[in-house]
Amino acid sequence: MTGNIAPLLAALADPTRRAILDRLAEGEATVGDLAEALSTPQPAISRHLKVLTEAGLTHRRIDAQRRPARLAPEGFAPLDDWTRTLRETYETRYAQLDRLLADMPDEET
Amino acid sequence: MPLPFKIEQTGPTTLTMTRGLSAPPAKVWRAHTEPELVMKWMGMGPYPIVKADIDLKVGGGFRYEWQTPEGGIMAVNGEYLDLSAPHRIVHTEIFDEDWTDGKTTVTSSFEAVEAGTRVTLEMKYRSEEGLQMALQSGASEGVQATYDQLADLLVAA
């Protein structure tokens, strides 16, 4: 149906990682750029980038001595697919539940 | 409809859905726990529900089956961890053909509000510890392969 979304949810749960994704949405950035923009030590940025890259949300590009990170928009697709599936499934179900509840006699509750 | 459907991420591996219903929690509880009532609303469009077995006690379980458009059966099995009528059900669930990487723990809350009931469905996908282990052990390679396939699809489309 869709890819495994648990690592995506875990990656997105951290506020620093969300801030990194926000910054990368403006364009690629190095660990140094991100550390400065977010006032966070470089080793912490590196750890967060590793989690984001493993979750498929960012890429690292090798460019001589630099390894700039950039957003991998396609990495969000499984989560989009999953939440859309949940929404469609439950909106359908709850509309059916609305009708069932309206038809249920009061004396049986 | 008192409260529109909403879905949001509320924890490291948790999605929460809320929806208002125009009936008291007692009716909502019955609709979630009596097989003949479950059968009337748990179908999903092209996936009609064909079976609902419920053993309603803590430690008991349930199994729902849906017919797929291809003529097969899709099924979910679960176990009840907490049953506090008419307000709270905690259960685990896992689909036969699993796409969530293991058991999901679902907490259903039915809160009485003026318009009827506010349903909150909290879906916790696996444990965070399990996730960390999976990430560290390289299990995420499988996830990466999935994304690669997706990327190929997107390029092809």
Short mmCIF file of C-alpha atoms in Angstrom, two decimals:
data_model
loop_
_atom_site.label_atom_id
_atom_site.label_comp_id
_atom_site.label_asym_id
_atom_site.label_seq_id
_atom_site.Cartn_x
_atom_site.Cartn_y
_atom_site.Cartn_z
CA MET A 1 0.00 0.00 0.00
CA THR A 2 2.73 2.49 1.02
CA GLY A 3 6.27 2.45 2.40
CA ASN A 4 6.96 2.20 6.10
CA ILE A 5 6.08 5.55 7.63
CA ALA A 6 7.34 5.02 11.19
CA PRO A 7 10.94 6.23 10.48
CA LEU A 8 9.47 9.27 8.71
CA LEU A 9 7.29 10.15 11.69
CA ALA A 10 10.26 9.70 14.04
CA ALA A 11 12.49 11.87 11.85
CA LEU A 12 9.88 14.63 11.69
CA ALA A 13 9.12 14.57 15.42
CA ASP A 14 12.26 16.48 16.42
CA PRO A 15 12.01 20.31 16.36
CA THR A 16 15.67 20.79 15.30
CA ARG A 17 15.18 18.39 12.39
CA ARG A 18 12.04 20.25 11.34
CA ALA A 19 14.03 23.50 11.49
CA ILE A 20 16.73 21.92 9.28
CA LEU A 21 14.07 20.87 6.75
CA ASP A 22 12.61 24.40 6.80
CA ARG A 23 16.06 25.86 6.10
CA LEU A 24 16.77 23.33 3.33
CA ALA A 25 13.45 24.19 1.71
CA GLU A 26 15.11 27.50 0.81
CA GLY A 27 18.05 25.74 -0.85
CA GLU A 28 20.98 23.42 -0.15
CA ALA A 29 23.22 24.14 2.82
CA THR A 30 26.35 22.75 4.47
CA VAL A 31 26.56 21.57 8.07
CA GLY A 32 28.35 24.85 8.83
CA ASP A 33 25.56 26.90 7.23
CA LEU A 34 22.93 25.02 9.21
CA ALA A 35 24.86 25.24 12.50
CA GLU A 36 25.06 29.00 12.11
CA ALA A 37 21.46 29.47 10.97
CA LEU A 38 20.05 27.37 13.82
CA SER A 39 22.62 28.31 16.51
CA THR A 40 23.28 24.59 17.03
CA PRO A 41 26.69 22.86 17.31
CA GLN A 42 27.92 21.21 14.09
CA PRO A 43 28.13 17.66 15.55
CA ALA A 44 24.45 17.89 16.55
CA ILE A 45 23.54 19.11 13.05
CA SER A 46 25.49 16.18 11.56
CA ARG A 47 23.63 13.66 13.73
CA HIS A 48 20.27 15.14 12.78
CA LEU A 49 21.20 15.15 9.09
CA LYS A 50 22.12 11.47 9.34
CA VAL A 51 18.66 10.66 10.70
CA LEU A 52 16.98 12.78 8.01
CA THR A 53 19.06 11.18 5.25
CA GLU A 54 18.34 7.66 6.55
CA ALA A 55 14.64 8.52 6.60
CA GLY A 56 14.96 9.59 2.95
CA LEU A 57 14.08 13.24 3.59
CA THR A 58 17.46 14.73 2.67
CA HIS A 59 20.39 13.95 0.36
CA ARG A 60 24.08 14.73 0.84
CA ARG A 61 25.91 15.83 -2.30
CA ILE A 62 29.68 15.55 -2.63
CA ASP A 63 31.16 18.75 -3.99
CA ALA A 64 34.96 18.80 -3.56
CA GLN A 65 35.54 19.35 0.19
CA ARG A 66 31.91 20.24 0.88
CA ARG A 67 28.99 17.89 1.41
CA PRO A 68 25.97 20.15 1.15
CA ALA A 69 22.61 18.74 2.18
CA ARG A 70 19.44 19.29 0.27
CA LEU A 71 15.80 18.38 0.62
CA ALA A 72 14.54 15.13 -0.93
CA PRO A 73 10.88 16.07 -1.55
CA GLU A 74 10.07 12.57 -2.85
CA GLY A 75 10.95 11.24 0.62
CA PHE A 76 7.72 12.72 1.98
CA ALA A 77 5.57 10.77 -0.48
CA PRO A 78 4.98 7.67 1.72
CA LEU A 79 3.74 9.88 4.56
CA ASP A 80 1.51 11.87 2.20
CA ASP A 81 0.15 8.63 0.75
CA TRP A 82 -0.42 7.16 4.20
CA THR A 83 -2.22 10.17 5.68
CA ARG A 84 -4.32 10.49 2.50
CA THR A 85 -5.26 6.81 2.75
CA LEU A 86 -6.14 7.19 6.45
CA ARG A 87 -8.16 10.34 5.75
CA GLU A 88 -10.10 8.78 2.88
CA THR A 89 -10.67 5.55 4.79
CA TYR A 90 -11.89 7.21 7.96
CA GLU A 91 -13.93 9.94 6.25
CA THR A 92 -15.79 7.16 4.41
CA ARG A 93 -16.17 5.12 7.60
CA TYR A 94 -17.34 8.02 9.76
CA ALA A 95 -19.93 9.05 7.15
CA GLN A 96 -21.22 5.45 7.37
CA LEU A 97 -21.07 5.63 11.18
CA ASP A 98 -23.10 8.89 11.12
CA ARG A 99 -25.89 7.02 9.29
CA LEU A 100 -25.68 4.00 11.61
CA LEU A 101 -25.84 6.17 14.77
CA ALA A 102 -28.80 8.12 13.37
CA ASP A 103 -30.66 4.83 12.83
CA MET A 104 -29.84 3.27 16.22
CA PRO A 105 -32.88 3.27 18.53
CA ASP A 106 -32.37 5.13 21.81
CA GLU A 107 -33.81 2.42 24.07
CA GLU A 108 -30.99 0.04 23.25
CA THR A 109 -28.26 2.40 24.48
CA MET B 1 -21.43 17.29 11.90
CA PRO B 2 -20.21 18.83 15.17
CA LEU B 3 -16.45 18.54 14.59
CA PRO B 4 -14.77 18.01 11.22
CA PHE B 5 -12.24 15.27 10.61
CA LYS B 6 -8.68 16.20 11.51
CA ILE B 7 -5.40 14.27 11.34
CA GLU B 8 -2.08 15.42 12.80
CA GLN B 9 1.26 14.09 14.05
CA THR B 10 1.21 14.23 17.85
CA GLY B 11 4.31 12.26 18.82
CA PRO B 12 7.50 10.69 17.49
CA THR B 13 5.59 7.85 15.83
CA THR B 14 2.03 8.88 16.52
CA LEU B 15 -0.78 10.14 14.30
CA THR B 16 -3.98 11.38 15.92
CA MET B 17 -7.35 11.70 14.25
CA THR B 18 -10.38 13.50 15.70
CA ARG B 19 -13.98 13.57 14.54
CA GLY B 20 -17.27 14.64 16.07
CA LEU B 21 -20.33 12.38 16.07
CA SER B 22 -23.97 13.33 16.74
CA ALA B 23 -24.67 10.56 19.26
CA PRO B 24 -23.77 9.90 22.89
CA PRO B 25 -20.65 7.85 23.77
CA ALA B 26 -22.80 4.81 24.73
CA LYS B 27 -24.01 4.44 21.13
CA VAL B 28 -20.54 5.10 19.72
CA TRP B 29 -19.16 2.40 22.02
CA ARG B 30 -21.70 -0.14 20.74
CA ALA B 31 -20.86 0.73 17.14
CA HIS B 32 -17.21 -0.09 17.88
CA THR B 33 -17.72 -3.28 19.90
CA GLU B 34 -20.76 -5.18 18.53
CA PRO B 35 -19.90 -7.23 15.42
CA GLU B 36 -23.22 -6.69 13.61
CA LEU B 37 -22.88 -2.91 14.11
CA VAL B 38 -19.17 -2.86 13.17
CA MET B 39 -20.13 -4.60 9.89
CA LYS B 40 -22.43 -1.67 9.06
CA TRP B 41 -19.76 1.04 8.95
CA MET B 42 -16.22 -0.38 8.81
CA GLY B 43 -16.32 -1.13 5.09
CA MET B 44 -14.11 1.02 2.88
CA GLY B 45 -15.64 1.79 -0.52
CA PRO B 46 -14.28 -0.88 -2.88
CA TYR B 47 -13.32 -2.98 0.18
CA PRO B 48 -16.61 -4.24 1.72
CA ILE B 49 -16.24 -5.72 5.19
CA VAL B 50 -17.14 -9.42 5.13
CA LYS B 51 -16.30 -10.57 8.66
CA ALA B 52 -16.04 -9.08 12.16
CA ASP B 53 -15.12 -11.43 15.01
CA ILE B 54 -14.89 -9.78 18.42
CA ASP B 55 -13.93 -11.30 21.77
CA LEU B 56 -14.63 -8.25 23.90
CA LYS B 57 -12.40 -8.57 26.95
CA VAL B 58 -8.95 -7.42 27.95
CA GLY B 59 -6.58 -10.00 26.49
CA GLY B 60 -9.27 -10.97 23.98
CA GLY B 61 -8.96 -10.10 20.34
CA PHE B 62 -10.71 -9.23 17.12
CA ARG B 63 -10.37 -10.02 13.45
CA TYR B 64 -11.91 -8.00 10.63
CA GLU B 65 -11.85 -9.12 7.01
CA TRP B 66 -12.46 -7.06 3.89
CA GLN B 67 -12.95 -8.26 0.34
CA THR B 68 -10.44 -6.71 -2.05
CA PRO B 69 -11.42 -5.57 -5.57
CA GLU B 70 -9.21 -8.41 -6.88
CA GLY B 71 -11.36 -10.95 -5.00
CA GLY B 72 -8.91 -11.63 -2.18
CA ILE B 73 -9.20 -10.99 1.54
CA MET B 74 -7.49 -8.26 3.51
CA ALA B 75 -7.56 -8.82 7.27
CA VAL B 76 -6.55 -7.10 10.48
CA ASN B 77 -6.00 -8.88 13.80
CA GLY B 78 -5.93 -7.12 17.13
CA GLU B 79 -5.80 -7.58 20.87
CA TYR B 80 -7.64 -5.53 23.49
CA LEU B 81 -5.36 -3.97 26.12
CA ASP B 82 -7.96 -1.79 27.85
CA LEU B 83 -11.75 -1.61 27.66
CA SER B 84 -13.37 1.17 29.70
CA ALA B 85 -16.97 1.39 28.50
CA PRO B 86 -18.15 3.66 27.08
CA HIS B 87 -15.14 5.95 26.90
CA ARG B 88 -11.91 4.21 26.02
CA ILE B 89 -10.58 1.28 24.01
CA VAL B 90 -6.87 0.48 23.69
CA HIS B 91 -5.94 -2.23 21.23
CA THR B 92 -3.03 -3.41 19.14
CA GLU B 93 -3.55 -4.24 15.50
CA ILE B 94 -1.59 -5.73 12.67
CA PHE B 95 -2.67 -6.34 9.09
CA ASP B 96 -2.03 -9.72 7.50
CA GLU B 97 -0.21 -7.92 4.73
CA ASP B 98 1.68 -5.51 6.90
CA TRP B 99 2.74 -2.09 5.61
CA THR B 100 3.30 -0.31 8.91
CA ASP B 101 6.30 -2.36 10.03
CA GLY B 102 4.70 -4.15 12.94
CA LYS B 103 1.96 -3.74 15.50
CA THR B 104 0.22 -0.42 15.82
CA THR B 105 -1.24 0.53 19.20
CA VAL B 106 -4.54 2.36 18.83
CA THR B 107 -6.25 4.30 21.63
CA SER B 108 -9.87 5.20 20.85
CA SER B 109 -11.46 7.78 23.15
CA PHE B 110 -15.14 8.69 23.13
CA GLU B 111 -15.65 11.94 25.01
CA ALA B 112 -19.14 13.29 25.73
CA VAL B 113 -19.56 16.79 24.32
CA GLU B 114 -22.65 18.96 23.92
CA ALA B 115 -23.14 17.91 20.29
CA GLY B 116 -22.64 14.20 21.08
CA THR B 117 -19.23 12.55 21.09
CA ARG B 118 -15.73 13.62 20.23
CA VAL B 119 -13.83 10.60 18.92
CA THR B 120 -10.03 10.71 19.25
CA LEU B 121 -8.06 7.96 17.55
CA GLU B 122 -4.41 7.89 18.48
CA MET B 123 -2.33 5.54 16.31
CA LYS B 124 1.15 4.78 17.59
CA TYR B 125 3.30 3.01 15.03
CA ARG B 126 5.75 0.62 16.72
CA SER B 127 7.95 1.73 19.58
CA GLU B 128 10.46 4.52 19.33
CA GLU B 129 13.09 2.12 20.70
CA GLY B 130 12.29 -0.34 17.94
CA LEU B 131 12.66 2.46 15.44
CA GLN B 132 16.03 3.52 16.74
CA MET B 133 17.21 -0.10 16.62
CA ALA B 134 15.94 -0.44 13.08
CA LEU B 135 17.68 2.78 12.02
CA GLN B 136 20.96 1.77 13.64
CA SER B 137 20.91 -1.81 12.35
CA GLY B 138 20.57 -0.67 8.76
CA ALA B 139 16.99 -1.83 8.42
CA SER B 140 16.40 1.56 6.87
CA GLU B 141 18.05 0.27 3.70
CA GLY B 142 14.70 -1.33 2.95
CA VAL B 143 13.06 2.05 3.39
CA GLN B 144 15.63 3.62 1.12
CA ALA B 145 14.90 1.01 -1.54
CA THR B 146 11.22 1.94 -1.31
CA TYR B 147 12.04 5.61 -1.83
CA ASP B 148 14.28 4.75 -4.77
CA GLN B 149 11.38 2.89 -6.35
CA LEU B 150 9.13 5.85 -5.67
CA ALA B 151 11.66 8.21 -7.21
CA ASP B 152 11.81 5.98 -10.29
CA LEU B 153 8.02 6.04 -10.49
CA LEU B 154 7.93 9.82 -10.19
CA VAL B 155 10.54 10.16 -12.94
CA ALA B 156 8.63 7.72 -15.14
CA ALA B 157 5.31 9.51 -14.56
#
